[in-house]
CSV table of C-alpha atoms (C1' of nucleotides) in Angstrom, one decimal:
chain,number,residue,atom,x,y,z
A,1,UNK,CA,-12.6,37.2,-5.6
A,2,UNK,CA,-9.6,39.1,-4.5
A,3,UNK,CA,-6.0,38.2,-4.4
A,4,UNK,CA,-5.7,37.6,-0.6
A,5,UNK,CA,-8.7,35.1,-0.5
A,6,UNK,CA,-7.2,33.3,-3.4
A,7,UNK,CA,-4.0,32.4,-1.8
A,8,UNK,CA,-6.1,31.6,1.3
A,9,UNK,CA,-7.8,29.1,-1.0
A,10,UNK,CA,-5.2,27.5,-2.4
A,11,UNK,CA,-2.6,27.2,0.5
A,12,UNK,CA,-5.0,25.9,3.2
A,13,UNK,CA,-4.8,23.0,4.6
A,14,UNK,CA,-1.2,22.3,3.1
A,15,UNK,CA,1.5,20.8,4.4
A,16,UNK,CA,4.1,22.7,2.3
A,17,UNK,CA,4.5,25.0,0.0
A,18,UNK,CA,7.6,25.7,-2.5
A,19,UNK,CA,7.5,28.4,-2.3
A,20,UNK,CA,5.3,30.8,-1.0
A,21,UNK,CA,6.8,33.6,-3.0
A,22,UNK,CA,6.7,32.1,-6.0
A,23,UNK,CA,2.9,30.9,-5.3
A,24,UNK,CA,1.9,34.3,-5.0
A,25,UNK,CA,3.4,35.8,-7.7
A,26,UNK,CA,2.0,33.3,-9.9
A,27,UNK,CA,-1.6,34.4,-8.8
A,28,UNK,CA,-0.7,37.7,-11.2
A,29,UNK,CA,-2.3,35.4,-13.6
A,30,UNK,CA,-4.6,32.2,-13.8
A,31,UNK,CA,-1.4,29.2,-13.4
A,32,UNK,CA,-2.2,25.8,-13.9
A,33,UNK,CA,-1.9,23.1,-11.3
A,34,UNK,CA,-1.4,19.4,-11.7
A,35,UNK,CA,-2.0,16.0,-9.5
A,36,UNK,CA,-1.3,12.7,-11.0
A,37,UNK,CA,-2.5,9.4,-9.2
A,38,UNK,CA,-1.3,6.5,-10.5
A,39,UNK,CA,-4.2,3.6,-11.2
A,40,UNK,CA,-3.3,1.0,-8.3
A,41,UNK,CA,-5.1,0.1,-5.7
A,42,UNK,CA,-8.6,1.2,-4.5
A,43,UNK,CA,-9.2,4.9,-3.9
A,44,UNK,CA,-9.5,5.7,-0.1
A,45,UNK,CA,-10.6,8.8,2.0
A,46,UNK,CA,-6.5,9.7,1.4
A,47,UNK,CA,-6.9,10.3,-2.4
A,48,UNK,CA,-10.3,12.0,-1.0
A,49,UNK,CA,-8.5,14.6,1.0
A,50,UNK,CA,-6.0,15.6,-1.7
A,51,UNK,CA,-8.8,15.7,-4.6
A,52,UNK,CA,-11.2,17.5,-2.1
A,53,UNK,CA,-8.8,20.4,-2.7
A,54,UNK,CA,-9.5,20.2,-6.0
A,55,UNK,CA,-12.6,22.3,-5.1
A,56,UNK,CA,-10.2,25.0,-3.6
A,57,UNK,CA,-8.1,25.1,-7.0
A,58,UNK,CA,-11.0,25.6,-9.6
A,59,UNK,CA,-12.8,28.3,-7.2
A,60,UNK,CA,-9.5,30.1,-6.7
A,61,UNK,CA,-10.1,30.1,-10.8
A,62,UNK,CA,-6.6,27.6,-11.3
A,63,UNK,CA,-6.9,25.5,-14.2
A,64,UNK,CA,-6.9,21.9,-12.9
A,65,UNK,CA,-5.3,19.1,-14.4
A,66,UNK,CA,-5.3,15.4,-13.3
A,67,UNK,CA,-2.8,12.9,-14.6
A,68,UNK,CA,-4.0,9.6,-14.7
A,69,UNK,CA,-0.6,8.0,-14.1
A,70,UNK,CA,-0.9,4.8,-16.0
A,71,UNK,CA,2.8,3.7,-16.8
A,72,UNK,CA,3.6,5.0,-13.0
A,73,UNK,CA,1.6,2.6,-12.1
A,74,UNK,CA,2.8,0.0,-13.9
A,75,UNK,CA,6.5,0.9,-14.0
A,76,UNK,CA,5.8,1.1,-9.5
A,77,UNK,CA,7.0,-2.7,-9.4
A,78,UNK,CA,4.2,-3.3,-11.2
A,79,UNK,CA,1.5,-2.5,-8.7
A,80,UNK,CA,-0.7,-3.0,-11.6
A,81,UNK,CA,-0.2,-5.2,-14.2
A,82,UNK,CA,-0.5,-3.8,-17.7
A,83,UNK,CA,-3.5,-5.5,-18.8
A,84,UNK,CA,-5.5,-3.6,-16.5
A,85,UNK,CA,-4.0,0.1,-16.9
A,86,UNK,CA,-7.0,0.9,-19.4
A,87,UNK,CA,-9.6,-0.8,-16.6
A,88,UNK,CA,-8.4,0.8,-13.6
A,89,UNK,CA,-8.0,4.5,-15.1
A,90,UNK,CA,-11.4,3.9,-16.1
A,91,UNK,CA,-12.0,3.2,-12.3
A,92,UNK,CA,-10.0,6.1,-10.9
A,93,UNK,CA,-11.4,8.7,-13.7
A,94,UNK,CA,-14.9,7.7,-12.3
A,95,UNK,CA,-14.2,7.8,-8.8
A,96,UNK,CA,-12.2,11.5,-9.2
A,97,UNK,CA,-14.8,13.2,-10.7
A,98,UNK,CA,-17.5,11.5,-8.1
A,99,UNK,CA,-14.9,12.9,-5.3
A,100,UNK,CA,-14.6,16.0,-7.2
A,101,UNK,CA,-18.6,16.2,-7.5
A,102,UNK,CA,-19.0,15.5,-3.5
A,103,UNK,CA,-16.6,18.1,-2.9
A,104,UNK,CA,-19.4,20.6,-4.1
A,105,UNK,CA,-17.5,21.4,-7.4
A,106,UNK,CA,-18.0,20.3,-11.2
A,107,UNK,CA,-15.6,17.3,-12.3
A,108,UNK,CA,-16.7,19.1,-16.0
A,109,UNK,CA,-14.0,21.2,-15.1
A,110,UNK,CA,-11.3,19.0,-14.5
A,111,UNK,CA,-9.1,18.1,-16.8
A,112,UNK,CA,-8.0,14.2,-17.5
A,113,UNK,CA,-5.1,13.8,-18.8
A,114,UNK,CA,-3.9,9.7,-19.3
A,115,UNK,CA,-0.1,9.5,-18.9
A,116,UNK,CA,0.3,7.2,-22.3
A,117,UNK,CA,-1.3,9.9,-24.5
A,118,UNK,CA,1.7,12.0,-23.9
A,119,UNK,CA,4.6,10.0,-22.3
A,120,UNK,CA,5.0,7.9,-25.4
A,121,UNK,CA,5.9,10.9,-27.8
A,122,UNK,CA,9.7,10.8,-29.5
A,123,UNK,CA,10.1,14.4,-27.6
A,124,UNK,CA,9.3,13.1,-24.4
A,125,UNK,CA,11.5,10.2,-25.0
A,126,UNK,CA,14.2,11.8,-25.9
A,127,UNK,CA,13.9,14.1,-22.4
A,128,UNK,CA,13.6,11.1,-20.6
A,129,UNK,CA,16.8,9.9,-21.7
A,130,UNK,CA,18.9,12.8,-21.8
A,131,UNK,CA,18.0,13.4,-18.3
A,132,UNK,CA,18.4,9.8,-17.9
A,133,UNK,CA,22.0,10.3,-19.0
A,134,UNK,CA,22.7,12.8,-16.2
A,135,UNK,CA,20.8,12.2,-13.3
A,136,UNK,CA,22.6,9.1,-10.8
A,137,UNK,CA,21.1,5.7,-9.3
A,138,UNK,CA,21.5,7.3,-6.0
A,139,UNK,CA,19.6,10.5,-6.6
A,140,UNK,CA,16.9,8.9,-8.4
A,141,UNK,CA,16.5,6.4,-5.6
A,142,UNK,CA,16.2,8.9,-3.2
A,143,UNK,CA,14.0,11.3,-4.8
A,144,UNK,CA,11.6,7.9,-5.0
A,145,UNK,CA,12.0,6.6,-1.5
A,146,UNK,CA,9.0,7.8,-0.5
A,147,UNK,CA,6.7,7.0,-3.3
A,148,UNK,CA,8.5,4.3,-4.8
A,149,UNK,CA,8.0,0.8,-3.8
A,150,UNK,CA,11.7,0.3,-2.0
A,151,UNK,CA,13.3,-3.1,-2.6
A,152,UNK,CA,16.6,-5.1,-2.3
A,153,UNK,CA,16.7,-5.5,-6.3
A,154,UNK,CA,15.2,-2.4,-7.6
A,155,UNK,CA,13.8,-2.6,-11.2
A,156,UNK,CA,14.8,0.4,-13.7
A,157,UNK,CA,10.8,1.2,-13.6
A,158,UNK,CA,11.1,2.4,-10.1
A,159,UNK,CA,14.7,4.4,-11.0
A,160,UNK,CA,12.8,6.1,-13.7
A,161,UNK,CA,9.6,6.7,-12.1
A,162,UNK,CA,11.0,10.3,-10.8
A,163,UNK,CA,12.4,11.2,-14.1
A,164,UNK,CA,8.8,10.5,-16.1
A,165,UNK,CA,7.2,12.0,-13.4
A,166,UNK,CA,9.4,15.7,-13.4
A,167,UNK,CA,9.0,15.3,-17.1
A,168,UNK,CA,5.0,15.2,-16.5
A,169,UNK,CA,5.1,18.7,-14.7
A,170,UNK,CA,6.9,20.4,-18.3
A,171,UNK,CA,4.5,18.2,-20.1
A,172,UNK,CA,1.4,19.7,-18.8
A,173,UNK,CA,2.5,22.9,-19.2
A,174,UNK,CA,1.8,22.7,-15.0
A,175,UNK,CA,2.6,26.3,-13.0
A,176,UNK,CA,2.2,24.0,-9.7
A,177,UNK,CA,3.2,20.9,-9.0
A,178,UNK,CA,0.5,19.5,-6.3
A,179,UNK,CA,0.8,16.4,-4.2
A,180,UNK,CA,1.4,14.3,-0.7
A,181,UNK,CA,4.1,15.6,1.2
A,182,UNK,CA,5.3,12.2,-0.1
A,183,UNK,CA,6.0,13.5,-3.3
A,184,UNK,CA,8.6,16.1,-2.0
A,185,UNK,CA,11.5,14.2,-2.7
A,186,UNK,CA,10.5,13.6,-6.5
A,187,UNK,CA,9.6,17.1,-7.2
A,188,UNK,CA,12.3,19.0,-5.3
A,189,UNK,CA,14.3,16.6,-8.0
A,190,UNK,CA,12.4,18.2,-10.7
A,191,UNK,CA,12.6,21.4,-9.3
A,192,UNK,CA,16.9,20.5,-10.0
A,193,UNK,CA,16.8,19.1,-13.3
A,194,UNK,CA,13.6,20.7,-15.2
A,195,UNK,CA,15.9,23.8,-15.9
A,196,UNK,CA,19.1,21.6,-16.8
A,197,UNK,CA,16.8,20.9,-20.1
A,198,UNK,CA,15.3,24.1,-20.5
A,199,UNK,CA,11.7,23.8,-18.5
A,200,UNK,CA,10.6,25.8,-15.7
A,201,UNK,CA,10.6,24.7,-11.7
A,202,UNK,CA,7.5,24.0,-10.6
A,203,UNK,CA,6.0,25.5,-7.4
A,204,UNK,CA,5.0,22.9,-5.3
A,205,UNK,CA,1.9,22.4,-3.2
A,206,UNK,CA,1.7,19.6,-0.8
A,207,UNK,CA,-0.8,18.2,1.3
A,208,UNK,CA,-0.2,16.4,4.5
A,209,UNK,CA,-0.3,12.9,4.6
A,210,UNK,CA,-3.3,11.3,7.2
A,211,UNK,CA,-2.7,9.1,9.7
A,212,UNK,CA,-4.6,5.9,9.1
A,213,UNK,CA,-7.5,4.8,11.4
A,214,UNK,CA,-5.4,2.0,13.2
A,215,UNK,CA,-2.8,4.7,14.1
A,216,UNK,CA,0.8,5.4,12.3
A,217,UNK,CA,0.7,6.0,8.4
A,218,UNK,CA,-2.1,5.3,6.5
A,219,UNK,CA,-1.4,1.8,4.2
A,220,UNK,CA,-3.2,0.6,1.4
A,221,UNK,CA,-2.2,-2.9,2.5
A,222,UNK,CA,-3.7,-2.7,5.6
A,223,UNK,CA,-7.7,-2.8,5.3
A,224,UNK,CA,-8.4,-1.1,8.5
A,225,UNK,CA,-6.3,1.6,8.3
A,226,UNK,CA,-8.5,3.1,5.5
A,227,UNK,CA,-12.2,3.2,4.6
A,228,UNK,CA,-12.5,3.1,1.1
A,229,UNK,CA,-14.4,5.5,-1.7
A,230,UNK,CA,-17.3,2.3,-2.0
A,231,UNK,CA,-17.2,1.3,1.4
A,232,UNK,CA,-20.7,0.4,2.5
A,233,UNK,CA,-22.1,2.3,5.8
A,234,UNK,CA,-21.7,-1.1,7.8
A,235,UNK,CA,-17.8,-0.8,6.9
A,236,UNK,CA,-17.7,2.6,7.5
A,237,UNK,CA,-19.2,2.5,10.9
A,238,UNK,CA,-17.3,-0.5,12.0
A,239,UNK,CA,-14.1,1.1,10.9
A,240,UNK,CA,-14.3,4.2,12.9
A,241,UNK,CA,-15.4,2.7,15.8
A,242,UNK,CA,-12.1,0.1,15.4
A,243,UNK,CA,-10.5,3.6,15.2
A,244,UNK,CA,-7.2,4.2,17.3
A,245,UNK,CA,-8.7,7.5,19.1
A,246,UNK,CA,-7.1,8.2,23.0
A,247,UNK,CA,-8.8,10.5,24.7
A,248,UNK,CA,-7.6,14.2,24.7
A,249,UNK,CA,-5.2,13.2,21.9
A,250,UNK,CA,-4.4,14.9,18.3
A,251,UNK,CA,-1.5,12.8,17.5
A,252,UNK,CA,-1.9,9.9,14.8
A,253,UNK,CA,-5.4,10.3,15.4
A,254,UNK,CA,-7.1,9.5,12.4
A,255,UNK,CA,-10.6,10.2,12.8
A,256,UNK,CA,-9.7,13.9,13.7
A,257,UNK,CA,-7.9,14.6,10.8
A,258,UNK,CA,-10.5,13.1,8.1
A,259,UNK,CA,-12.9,15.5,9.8
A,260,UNK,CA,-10.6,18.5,9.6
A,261,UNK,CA,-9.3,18.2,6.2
A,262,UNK,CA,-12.8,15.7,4.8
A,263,UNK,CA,-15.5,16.9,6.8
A,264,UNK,CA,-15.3,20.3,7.5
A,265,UNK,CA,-14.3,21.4,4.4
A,266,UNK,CA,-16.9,20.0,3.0
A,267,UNK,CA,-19.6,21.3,5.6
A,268,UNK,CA,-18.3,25.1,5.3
A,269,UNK,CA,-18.7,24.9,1.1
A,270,UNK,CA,-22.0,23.9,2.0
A,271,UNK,CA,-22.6,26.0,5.4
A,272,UNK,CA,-23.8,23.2,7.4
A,273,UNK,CA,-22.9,22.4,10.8
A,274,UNK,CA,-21.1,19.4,12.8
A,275,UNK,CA,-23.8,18.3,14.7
A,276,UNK,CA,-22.6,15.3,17.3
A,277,UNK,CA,-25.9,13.3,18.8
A,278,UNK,CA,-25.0,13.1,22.5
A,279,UNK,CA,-27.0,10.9,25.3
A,280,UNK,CA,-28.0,13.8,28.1
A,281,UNK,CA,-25.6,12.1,30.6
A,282,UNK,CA,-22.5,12.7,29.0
A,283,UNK,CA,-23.9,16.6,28.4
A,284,UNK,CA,-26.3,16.4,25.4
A,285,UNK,CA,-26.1,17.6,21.7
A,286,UNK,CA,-23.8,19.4,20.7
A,287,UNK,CA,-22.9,21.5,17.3
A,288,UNK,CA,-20.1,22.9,15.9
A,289,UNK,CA,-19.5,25.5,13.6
A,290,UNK,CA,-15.8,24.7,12.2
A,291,UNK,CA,-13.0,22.2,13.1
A,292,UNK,CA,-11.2,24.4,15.8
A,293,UNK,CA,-13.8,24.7,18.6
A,294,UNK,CA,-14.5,20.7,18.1
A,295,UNK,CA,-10.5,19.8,18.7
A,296,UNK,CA,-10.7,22.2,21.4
A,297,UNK,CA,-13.2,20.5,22.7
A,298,UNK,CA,-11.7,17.1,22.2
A,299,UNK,CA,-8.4,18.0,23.6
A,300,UNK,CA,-10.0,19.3,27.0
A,301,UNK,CA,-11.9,16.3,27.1
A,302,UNK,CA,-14.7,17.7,27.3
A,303,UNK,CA,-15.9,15.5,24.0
A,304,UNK,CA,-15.6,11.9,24.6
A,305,UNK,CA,-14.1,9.5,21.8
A,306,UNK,CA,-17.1,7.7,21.6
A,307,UNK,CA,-19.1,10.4,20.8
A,308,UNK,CA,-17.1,12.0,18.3
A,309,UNK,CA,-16.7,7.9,16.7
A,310,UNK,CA,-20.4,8.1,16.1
A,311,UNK,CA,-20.9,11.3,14.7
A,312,UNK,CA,-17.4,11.3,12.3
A,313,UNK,CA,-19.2,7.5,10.8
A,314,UNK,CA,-22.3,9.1,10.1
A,315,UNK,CA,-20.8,12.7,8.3
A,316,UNK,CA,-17.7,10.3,6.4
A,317,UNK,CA,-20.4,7.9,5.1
A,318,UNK,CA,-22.6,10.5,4.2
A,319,UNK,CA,-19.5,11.9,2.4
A,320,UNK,CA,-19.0,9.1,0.5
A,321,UNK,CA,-22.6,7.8,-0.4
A,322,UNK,CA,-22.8,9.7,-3.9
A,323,UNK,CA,-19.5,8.0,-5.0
A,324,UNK,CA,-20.8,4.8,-3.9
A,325,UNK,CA,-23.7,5.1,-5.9
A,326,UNK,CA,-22.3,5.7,-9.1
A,327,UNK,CA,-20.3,2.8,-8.8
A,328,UNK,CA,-23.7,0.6,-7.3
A,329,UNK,CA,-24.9,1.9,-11.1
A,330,UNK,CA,-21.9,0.9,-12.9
A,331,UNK,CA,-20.4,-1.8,-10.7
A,332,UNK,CA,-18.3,-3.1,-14.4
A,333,UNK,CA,-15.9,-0.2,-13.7
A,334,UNK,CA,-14.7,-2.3,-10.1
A,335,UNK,CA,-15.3,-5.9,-11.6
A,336,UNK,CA,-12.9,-5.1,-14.6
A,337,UNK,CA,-10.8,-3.2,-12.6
A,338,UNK,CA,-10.0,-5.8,-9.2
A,339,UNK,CA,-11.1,-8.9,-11.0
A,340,UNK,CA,-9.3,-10.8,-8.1
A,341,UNK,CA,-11.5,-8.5,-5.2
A,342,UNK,CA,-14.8,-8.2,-7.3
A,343,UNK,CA,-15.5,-11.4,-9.8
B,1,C,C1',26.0,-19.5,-22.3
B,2,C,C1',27.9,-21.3,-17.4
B,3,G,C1',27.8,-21.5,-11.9
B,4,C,C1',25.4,-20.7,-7.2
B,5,G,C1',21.3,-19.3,-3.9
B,6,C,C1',16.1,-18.9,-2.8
B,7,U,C1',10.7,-20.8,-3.1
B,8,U,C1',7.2,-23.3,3.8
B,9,A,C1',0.7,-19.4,7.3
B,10,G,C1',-1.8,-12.9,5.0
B,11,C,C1',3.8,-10.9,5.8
B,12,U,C1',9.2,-11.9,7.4
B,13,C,C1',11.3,-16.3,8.0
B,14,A,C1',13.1,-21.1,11.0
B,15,G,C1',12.9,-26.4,10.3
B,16,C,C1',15.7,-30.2,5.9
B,17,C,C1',22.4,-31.8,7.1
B,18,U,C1',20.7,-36.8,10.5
B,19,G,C1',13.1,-38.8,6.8
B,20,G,C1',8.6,-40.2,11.7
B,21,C,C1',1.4,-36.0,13.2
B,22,A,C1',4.6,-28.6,9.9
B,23,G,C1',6.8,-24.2,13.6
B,24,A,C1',8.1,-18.8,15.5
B,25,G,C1',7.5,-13.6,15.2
B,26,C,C1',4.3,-10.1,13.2
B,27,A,C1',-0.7,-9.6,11.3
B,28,G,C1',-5.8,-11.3,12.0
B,29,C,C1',-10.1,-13.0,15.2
B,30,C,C1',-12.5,-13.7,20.2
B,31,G,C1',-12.7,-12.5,25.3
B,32,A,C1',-11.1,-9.4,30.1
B,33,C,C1',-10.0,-4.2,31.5
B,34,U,C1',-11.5,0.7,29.9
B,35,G,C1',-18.1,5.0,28.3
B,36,U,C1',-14.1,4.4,21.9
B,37,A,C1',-9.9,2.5,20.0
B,38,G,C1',-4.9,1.4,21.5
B,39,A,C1',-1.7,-0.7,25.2
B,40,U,C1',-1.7,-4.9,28.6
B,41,C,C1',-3.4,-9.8,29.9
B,42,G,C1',-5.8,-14.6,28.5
B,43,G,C1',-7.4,-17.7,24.4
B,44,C,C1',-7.9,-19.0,19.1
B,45,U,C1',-7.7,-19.5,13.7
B,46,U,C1',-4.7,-19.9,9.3
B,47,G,C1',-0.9,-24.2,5.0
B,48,U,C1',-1.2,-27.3,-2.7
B,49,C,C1',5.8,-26.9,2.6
B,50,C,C1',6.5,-24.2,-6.0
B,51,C,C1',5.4,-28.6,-9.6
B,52,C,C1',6.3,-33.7,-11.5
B,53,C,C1',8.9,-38.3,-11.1
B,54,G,C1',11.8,-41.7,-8.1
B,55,U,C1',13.8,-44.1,-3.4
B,56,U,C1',11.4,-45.6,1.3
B,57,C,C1',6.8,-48.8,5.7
B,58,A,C1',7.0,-43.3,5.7
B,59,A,C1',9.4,-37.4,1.9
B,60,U,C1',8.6,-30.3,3.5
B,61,U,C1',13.4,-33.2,4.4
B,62,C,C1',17.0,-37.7,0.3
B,63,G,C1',17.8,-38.3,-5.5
B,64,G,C1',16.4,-36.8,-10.6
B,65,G,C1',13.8,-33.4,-13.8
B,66,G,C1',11.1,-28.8,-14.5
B,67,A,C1',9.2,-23.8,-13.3
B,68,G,C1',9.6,-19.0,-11.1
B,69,U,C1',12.9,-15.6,-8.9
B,70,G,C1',17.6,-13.5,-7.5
B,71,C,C1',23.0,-13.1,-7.6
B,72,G,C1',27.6,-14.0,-9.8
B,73,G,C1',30.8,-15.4,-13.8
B,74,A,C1',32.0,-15.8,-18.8
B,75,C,C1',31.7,-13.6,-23.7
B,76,C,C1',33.3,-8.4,-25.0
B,77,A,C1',35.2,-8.8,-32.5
RNA sequence: CCGCGCUUAGCUCAGCCUGGCAGAGCAGCCGACUGUAGAUCGGCUUGUCCCCCGUUCAAUUCGGGGAGUGCGGACCA
């Protein structure tokens, strides 16, 4: 693969990167880029646009690393309580390589990398602190705002959660930094202080942030607003078709974007086409090739919501069905994980 | 260690002073209008009023005790 298709790889369908220059000179060699996700909540069609990507990284021939983030999450105002930071990394390890898998690439290839197995060490400790020692309230909070869970009584946890997470980047010996746009804040921080204690910036990669199905950001607290990894197709299709989706309109419109940076993707690793089942009033069948000629379409109005609501439930679930069926074989991993959702 | 505040619907909170069938906004659900959804309009659901004891015909409300949570003060050899 030449040097031109791997940048293409890597930088499509991003949101930012930091910066391109330095991107492309790391391509001299093979860098390595990082993602962490912190064990929370469910994994959604989100997490599966960002670890979709994944697929890019390794057939661009980057070394892949994923930090399970288990004291993030924790340290998040305890979005997960510590008892169940072995069960729910357990969960998201599972459900990353069955993304990774349904993204057409080998999970094998991945590497996992749990947070405790190296954020507990006296070394990184004693970064922690020093940078700790130099870094203000205000700057921490504001490299968090995004990520962090805000509050009128922040806990340290959430003032430190930047600082672990910079620290994570020298860590894993990470080239690349790769995340949501929502984790600029916290790594243009690291970008700041890595050096001050004798690390390397990252380069950063980010990947836009989806709008969720009901319109405006996609929340984790709100069920509609994303269809989760084990939905079943009854969700799925129910979902979509609850979908905020105006006529003619790209903004905030969900279902668009899962099939641009989900779908498509997807479909071109595996040359298949986007095929929308059509009743012969409305104009028929029609296929298309790639994401373009469909918003095209969609934007002239020429392809009705309801049309494009049916076809995007069918190609999402069928996107999902091999992650829901390792978990139908291993349904522990959820019980253990969401005792209060599952038991 | 001391003082003060808060705890009521899924969420944010009002009500308590002056005891009398537990409320609002948002969210959710159902209809109408759209070849989708949203918006709009109409309708609807939701409660251990933190716990225990006491006073009272009657306690979310008053008194006592406790728990959780938050803030402040004191201590600073």
């Amino acid at each position: 693969m030449d040097r031109e298709e791997r940048y293409r790889l890597v930088a499509r369908n991003t949101a930012e990167i930091v910066t391109e220059e330095e991107l492309d000179s790391l391509l001299d060699r093979d860098p390595t880029i990082y993602i962490g996700y912190a064990p929370t909540g469910e994994m959604h069609i989100g997490h599966f646009t960002t670890i979709r990507k994944l697929a890019d990284f390794l057939q661009a021939g980057l070394d892949v690393k994923v930090l399970i983030a288990d004291l993030h999450a924790h340290l998040d105002d305890e979005k997960s309580p510590f008892d169940l930071l072995d069960a729910r990394s357990a969960y998201y390890r599972e459900a990353i390589e069955g993304m990774v898998a349904a993204a057409g690439a080998d999970p094998k290839q991945v590497e996992f990398v749990p947070g405790r197995e190296f954020e507990l060490s006296s070394e990184y400790s004693l970064d922690l602190l020093r940078m700790a020692a130099d870094t203000t309230v205000a700057r921490t909070r504001r490299a968090g705002s995004e990520v962090v869970r805000q509050s009128e009584n922040p806990t340290l946890g959430g003032l430190l959660y930047p600082l672990l997470q910079s620290l994570d980047v020298a860590a894993l010996e990470a080239d690349i930094a790769y995340g949501g746009i929502d984790q600029r804040g916290i790594y243009m921080l690291s970008r700041e202080v890595l050096p001050e204690h004798g690390y390397d910036a990252p380069v950063c990669l980010f990947a836009p942030l989806l709008s969720g199905l009901t319109g405006g950001k996609m929340s984790a607290s709100e069920a509609g607003s994303s269809i989760t990894i084990t939905d079943d197709s009854e969700a799925v299709k129910q979902k979509v078709a609850d979908a905020y989706c105006p006529q003619g309109e790209v903004e905030d419109n969900g279902v668009l974007e899962y099939l641009e940076y989900l779908i498509f993707p997807i479909l071109d690793e595996r040359k298949d086409p986007f095929v929308i089942e059509r009743p012969e009033e409305y104009g028929g069948n029609v296929t298309y090739e790639g994401y373009a000629a469909l918003e095209a379409d969609f934007v002239s109005k020429g392809l009705h919501p309801q049309d494009l609501k049916t076809a995007a439930a069918t190609y999402i679930d069928e996107a999902i069905a091999p992650i829901r069926d390792r978990f139908a074989d291993r349904p522990n991993l959820l019980i253990e994980a969401y005792p209060e959702t599952y038991d």
